[in-house]
C-alpha cells in the first residue's frame, strides 16, 4: 500500500514539474522536462490505429448495452402485464368491503417494477 502511495505521489510531482516547464525554482537552473506528448509509434494504415480501434470497440459496447437494455425492458413490461392481470383477477375475487394482503403486495410489486422500467427508459 505504501509503495502504491509513493508511486502515485511521484507521478503527481512529475506531472506538476512537467506543467511548470521543468523549472522547480531551485538553484540548479532549468532542465527540459519530459515531453508533453508521446511520439506516434503506430504502424499500419490509419484505420488500424489504436484510437480508431478503441472508438469502434466503445461503439460496439454501447450497441450491446442498448440491445441488453431493450431486451430487459421487453421482459419487464411483459412481467408488468402479467402482474397487472393477476392483480385484476385478485380484485375481481374480492368483495367491496374486503381487500386482501396479496392484492396490496401485488400492487406494490407492480409499482416498484413500473418505476424501474421508467428509470431504465430515461437513461
Coordinates of N, CA and C in Angstrom, one line a residue:
X1 N 0.8 -1.2 0.0 CA 0.0 0.0 0.0 C 0.9 1.3 0.0
X2 N 2.0 1.3 0.8 CA 2.9 2.4 0.9 C 3.5 2.6 -0.5
X3 N 3.9 1.5 -1.1 CA 4.6 1.6 -2.4 C 3.7 2.3 -3.4
X4 N 2.4 1.9 -3.4 CA 1.4 2.5 -4.3 C 1.3 4.0 -4.1
X5 N 1.2 4.4 -2.8 CA 1.1 5.8 -2.5 C 2.3 6.6 -3.0
X6 N 3.5 6.0 -2.7 CA 4.7 6.7 -3.1 C 4.8 6.8 -4.7
X7 N 4.4 5.8 -5.4 CA 4.4 5.8 -6.8 C 3.4 6.9 -7.3
X8 N 2.2 6.9 -6.7 CA 1.2 7.9 -7.1 C 1.7 9.3 -6.8
X9 N 2.3 9.5 -5.7 CA 2.9 10.8 -5.3 C 4.0 11.3 -6.3
X10 N 4.8 10.3 -6.6 CA 5.9 10.7 -7.6 C 5.4 11.0 -9.0
X11 N 4.3 10.3 -9.4 CA 3.7 10.6 -10.7 C 3.1 12.0 -10.7
X12 N 2.4 12.3 -9.6 CA 1.8 13.6 -9.5 C 2.9 14.7 -9.4
X13 N 4.0 14.5 -8.8 CA 5.0 15.5 -8.7 C 5.7 15.7 -10.1
X14 N 5.9 14.6 -10.8 CA 6.4 14.6 -12.1 C 5.5 15.4 -13.1
X15 N 4.2 15.1 -13.0 CA 3.3 15.9 -13.8 C 3.3 17.4 -13.5
X16 N 3.4 17.7 -12.2 CA 3.4 19.1 -11.8 C 4.7 19.8 -12.4
X17 N 5.8 19.1 -12.3 CA 7.1 19.7 -12.8 C 7.0 19.8 -14.3
X18 N 6.4 18.9 -15.0 CA 6.3 19.0 -16.4 C 5.4 20.1 -16.8
X19 N 4.3 20.4 -16.1 CA 3.5 21.5 -16.4 C 4.2 22.8 -16.2
X20 N 5.1 22.9 -15.2 CA 5.8 24.1 -15.0 C 7.0 24.3 -15.9
X21 N 7.1 23.4 -16.8 CA 8.2 23.6 -17.8 C 9.5 23.0 -17.3
X22 N 9.5 22.2 -16.2 CA 10.7 21.6 -15.7 C 11.5 22.4 -14.8
X23 N 11.1 23.7 -14.6 CA 11.8 24.5 -13.6 C 11.2 24.4 -12.3
X24 N 11.9 23.9 -11.3 CA 11.3 23.8 -10.0 C 11.6 25.0 -9.1
X25 N 12.3 25.9 -9.6 CA 12.6 27.1 -8.8 C 13.8 27.0 -8.0
X26 N 14.5 25.9 -8.1 CA 15.7 25.7 -7.3 C 16.9 26.4 -7.8
X27 N 18.1 26.2 -7.3 CA 19.3 26.9 -7.7 C 20.0 26.2 -8.9
X28 N 19.4 25.0 -9.3 CA 20.1 24.3 -10.3 C 19.8 24.8 -11.7
X29 N 19.1 25.7 -12.0 CA 18.8 26.2 -13.4 C 17.7 25.3 -14.0
X30 N 17.3 25.6 -15.1 CA 16.2 24.9 -15.7 C 16.7 23.8 -16.5
X31 N 16.0 22.7 -16.4 CA 16.3 21.5 -17.2 C 15.0 21.2 -18.1
X32 N 15.2 20.7 -19.3 CA 14.0 20.5 -20.0 C 13.2 19.3 -19.4
X33 N 11.9 19.5 -19.3 CA 11.0 18.5 -18.7 C 10.8 17.3 -19.7
X34 N 10.0 16.4 -19.3 CA 9.7 15.3 -20.2 C 8.8 15.8 -21.3
X35 N 8.8 15.1 -22.4 CA 7.9 15.6 -23.5 C 6.4 15.5 -23.1
X36 N 5.7 16.5 -23.5 CA 4.3 16.6 -23.1 C 3.4 15.7 -24.0
X37 N 3.9 15.3 -25.2 CA 3.1 14.4 -26.0 C 4.0 13.2 -26.3
X38 N 3.3 12.1 -26.5 CA 4.0 10.8 -26.8 C 4.2 10.7 -28.3
X39 N 5.3 10.2 -28.8 CA 5.5 10.1 -30.2 C 4.5 9.0 -30.8
X40 N 4.2 9.2 -32.0 CA 3.3 8.3 -32.7 C 4.1 7.1 -33.2
X41 N 3.9 6.0 -32.5 CA 4.6 4.8 -32.8 C 3.7 3.7 -33.5
X42 N 2.5 4.1 -34.0 CA 1.7 3.2 -34.6 C 2.2 2.8 -35.9
X43 N 1.9 1.6 -36.3 CA 2.3 1.1 -37.6 C 1.0 0.7 -38.4
X44 N 1.1 0.7 -39.6 CA 0.0 0.3 -40.4 C -0.9 1.5 -40.9
X45 N -2.0 1.1 -41.5 CA -2.9 2.1 -42.1 C -3.5 2.9 -40.9
X46 N -4.0 4.1 -41.2 CA -4.7 5.0 -40.2 C -5.9 4.3 -39.6
X47 N -6.6 3.4 -40.3 CA -7.7 2.7 -39.8 C -7.3 1.7 -38.7
X48 N -6.1 1.4 -38.6 CA -5.6 0.4 -37.7 C -5.0 1.0 -36.4
X49 N -5.1 2.3 -36.3 CA -4.5 3.0 -35.1 C -5.4 2.7 -33.9
X50 N -4.7 2.7 -32.7 CA -5.4 2.3 -31.5 C -6.6 3.2 -31.2
X51 N -6.6 4.5 -31.5 CA -7.7 5.3 -31.2 C -9.0 4.9 -32.0
X52 N -8.8 4.6 -33.2 CA -9.9 4.2 -34.1 C -10.4 2.8 -33.6
X53 N -9.6 1.9 -33.2 CA -10.0 0.6 -32.7 C -10.7 0.8 -31.4
X54 N -10.2 1.7 -30.5 CA -10.9 1.9 -29.2 C -12.3 2.5 -29.4
X55 N -12.4 3.4 -30.4 CA -13.7 4.0 -30.7 C -14.7 3.0 -31.2
X56 N -14.2 2.1 -32.1 CA -15.0 1.0 -32.6 C -15.5 0.1 -31.5
X57 N -14.6 -0.3 -30.6 CA -14.9 -1.1 -29.5 C -16.0 -0.5 -28.6
X58 N -15.8 0.8 -28.3 CA -16.7 1.5 -27.5 C -18.1 1.6 -28.2
X59 N -18.1 1.8 -29.5 CA -19.4 1.8 -30.2 C -20.1 0.4 -30.1
X60 N -19.3 -0.6 -30.2 CA -19.8 -2.0 -30.1 C -20.4 -2.3 -28.7
X61 N -19.6 -1.8 -27.7 CA -20.1 -2.0 -26.3 C -21.4 -1.2 -26.1
X62 N -21.5 0.0 -26.6 CA -22.7 0.8 -26.5 C -23.9 0.1 -27.2
X63 N -23.6 -0.4 -28.3 CA -24.7 -1.1 -29.1 C -25.2 -2.3 -28.3
X64 N -24.2 -3.1 -27.7 CA -24.6 -4.2 -26.9 C -25.4 -3.8 -25.6
X65 N -25.0 -2.7 -25.0 CA -25.7 -2.3 -23.8 C -27.1 -1.8 -24.2
X66 N -27.3 -1.2 -25.3 CA -28.6 -0.8 -25.7 C -29.5 -2.0 -26.1
X67 N -28.9 -3.0 -26.7 CA -29.7 -4.2 -27.0 C -30.1 -4.9 -25.7
X68 N -29.2 -5.0 -24.8 CA -29.5 -5.6 -23.5 C -30.6 -4.8 -22.7
X69 N -30.4 -3.5 -22.7 CA -31.4 -2.7 -22.1 C -32.8 -2.9 -22.7
X70 N -32.9 -2.9 -24.1 CA -34.1 -3.1 -24.8 C -34.7 -4.5 -24.4
X71 N -33.9 -5.5 -24.4 CA -34.3 -6.8 -24.0 C -34.9 -6.9 -22.6
X72 N -34.2 -6.2 -21.7 CA -34.8 -6.2 -20.3 C -36.1 -5.4 -20.2
X73 N -36.2 -4.3 -21.0 CA -37.4 -3.6 -21.0 C -38.6 -4.4 -21.5
X74 N -38.4 -5.2 -22.5 CA -39.4 -6.0 -23.1 C -39.8 -7.1 -22.0
X75 N -38.8 -7.7 -21.4 CA -39.1 -8.7 -20.4 C -39.9 -8.1 -19.2
X76 N -39.4 -6.9 -18.7 CA -40.1 -6.3 -17.6 C -41.5 -5.8 -17.9
X77 N -41.7 -5.3 -19.1 CA -43.1 -4.9 -19.5 C -44.0 -6.1 -19.6
X78 N -43.5 -7.2 -20.1 CA -44.3 -8.4 -20.1 C -44.6 -8.9 -18.7
X79 N -43.7 -8.8 -17.8 CA -43.9 -9.1 -16.4 C -44.9 -8.2 -15.8
X80 N -44.8 -6.9 -16.1 CA -45.8 -5.9 -15.6 C -47.2 -6.3 -16.1
X81 N -47.4 -6.6 -17.4 CA -48.7 -7.0 -17.9 C -49.2 -8.2 -17.1
X82 N -48.4 -9.2 -16.9 CA -48.8 -10.4 -16.2 C -49.2 -10.1 -14.8
X83 N -48.4 -9.2 -14.1 CA -48.8 -8.8 -12.7 C -50.1 -8.0 -12.7
X84 N -50.3 -7.2 -13.7 CA -51.5 -6.4 -13.7 C -52.7 -7.3 -13.9
X85 N -52.6 -8.3 -14.8 CA -53.7 -9.2 -15.0 C -54.0 -10.0 -13.7
X86 N -52.9 -10.4 -13.0 CA -53.1 -11.1 -11.8 C -53.8 -10.2 -10.7
X87 N -53.4 -9.0 -10.7 CA -54.0 -8.0 -9.8 C -55.5 -7.9 -10.1
X88 N -55.8 -7.7 -11.3 CA -57.2 -7.6 -11.7 C -58.0 -8.8 -11.3
X89 N -57.5 -10.0 -11.5 CA -58.2 -11.2 -11.1 C -58.4 -11.2 -9.6
X90 N -57.4 -10.8 -8.8 CA -57.5 -10.8 -7.3 C -58.5 -9.8 -6.9
X91 N -58.5 -8.6 -7.5 CA -59.5 -7.6 -7.2 C -60.9 -8.0 -7.5
X92 N -61.1 -8.7 -8.7 CA -62.4 -9.2 -9.1 C -62.9 -10.3 -8.1
X93 N -62.0 -11.0 -7.5 CA -62.4 -12.1 -6.5 C -62.8 -11.4 -5.2
X94 N -62.3 -10.3 -4.8 CA -62.5 -9.7 -3.5 C -63.9 -9.0 -3.5
X95 N -64.4 -8.8 -2.4 CA -65.7 -8.0 -2.3 C -65.4 -6.5 -2.0
X96 N -66.4 -5.7 -2.1 CA -66.2 -4.3 -1.9 C -65.8 -3.9 -0.5
X97 N -66.0 -4.8 0.4 CA -65.7 -4.5 1.8 C -64.3 -5.0 2.3
X98 N -63.8 -6.0 1.5 CA -62.5 -6.6 2.0 C -61.5 -6.4 0.8
X99 N -60.3 -6.3 1.3 CA -59.1 -6.2 0.4 C -58.0 -7.1 1.0
X100 N -57.6 -8.0 0.2 CA -56.6 -9.0 0.8 C -55.2 -8.4 0.8
X101 N -54.4 -8.9 1.6 CA -53.0 -8.5 1.7 C -52.2 -8.8 0.4
X102 N -52.6 -9.9 -0.3 CA -51.9 -10.2 -1.5 C -52.2 -9.2 -2.6
X103 N -53.3 -8.6 -2.6 CA -53.7 -7.5 -3.6 C -52.8 -6.3 -3.3
X104 N -52.6 -6.0 -2.1 CA -51.7 -4.8 -1.7 C -50.3 -5.1 -2.1
X105 N -49.8 -6.3 -1.8 CA -48.4 -6.7 -2.1 C -48.2 -6.7 -3.6
X106 N -49.2 -7.2 -4.3 CA -49.1 -7.3 -5.8 C -49.1 -5.9 -6.4
X107 N -49.9 -4.9 -5.8 CA -49.9 -3.6 -6.3 C -48.5 -2.9 -6.0
X108 N -47.9 -3.2 -4.9 CA -46.6 -2.6 -4.5 C -45.5 -3.1 -5.5
X109 N -45.6 -4.4 -5.8 CA -44.7 -5.0 -6.7 C -44.8 -4.4 -8.1
X110 N -46.0 -4.2 -8.5 CA -46.2 -3.5 -9.8 C -45.6 -2.1 -9.8
X111 N -45.9 -1.4 -8.8 CA -45.4 0.0 -8.7 C -43.9 0.0 -8.7
X112 N -43.2 -0.9 -8.0 CA -41.8 -0.9 -8.0 C -41.2 -1.3 -9.3
X113 N -41.8 -2.3 -10.0 CA -41.3 -2.6 -11.3 C -41.6 -1.5 -12.4
X114 N -42.7 -0.9 -12.2 CA -43.0 0.2 -13.2 C -42.0 1.4 -13.0
X115 N -41.7 1.7 -11.8 CA -40.6 2.8 -11.6 C -39.3 2.4 -12.2
X116 N -39.0 1.1 -12.0 CA -37.7 0.6 -12.6 C -37.7 0.7 -14.1
X117 N -38.8 0.3 -14.7 CA -38.9 0.4 -16.2 C -38.8 1.9 -16.6
X118 N -39.5 2.7 -15.9 CA -39.5 4.2 -16.2 C -38.1 4.7 -16.2
X119 N -37.3 4.4 -15.1 CA -36.0 4.9 -15.0 C -35.1 4.4 -16.1
X120 N -35.2 3.1 -16.4 CA -34.4 2.5 -17.5 C -34.7 3.1 -18.8
X121 N -36.0 3.5 -19.0 CA -36.4 4.1 -20.3 C -35.7 5.5 -20.5
X122 N -35.6 6.2 -19.3 CA -35.0 7.5 -19.4 C -33.5 7.5 -19.8
X123 N -32.8 6.5 -19.3 CA -31.4 6.6 -19.5 C -30.7 5.4 -19.8

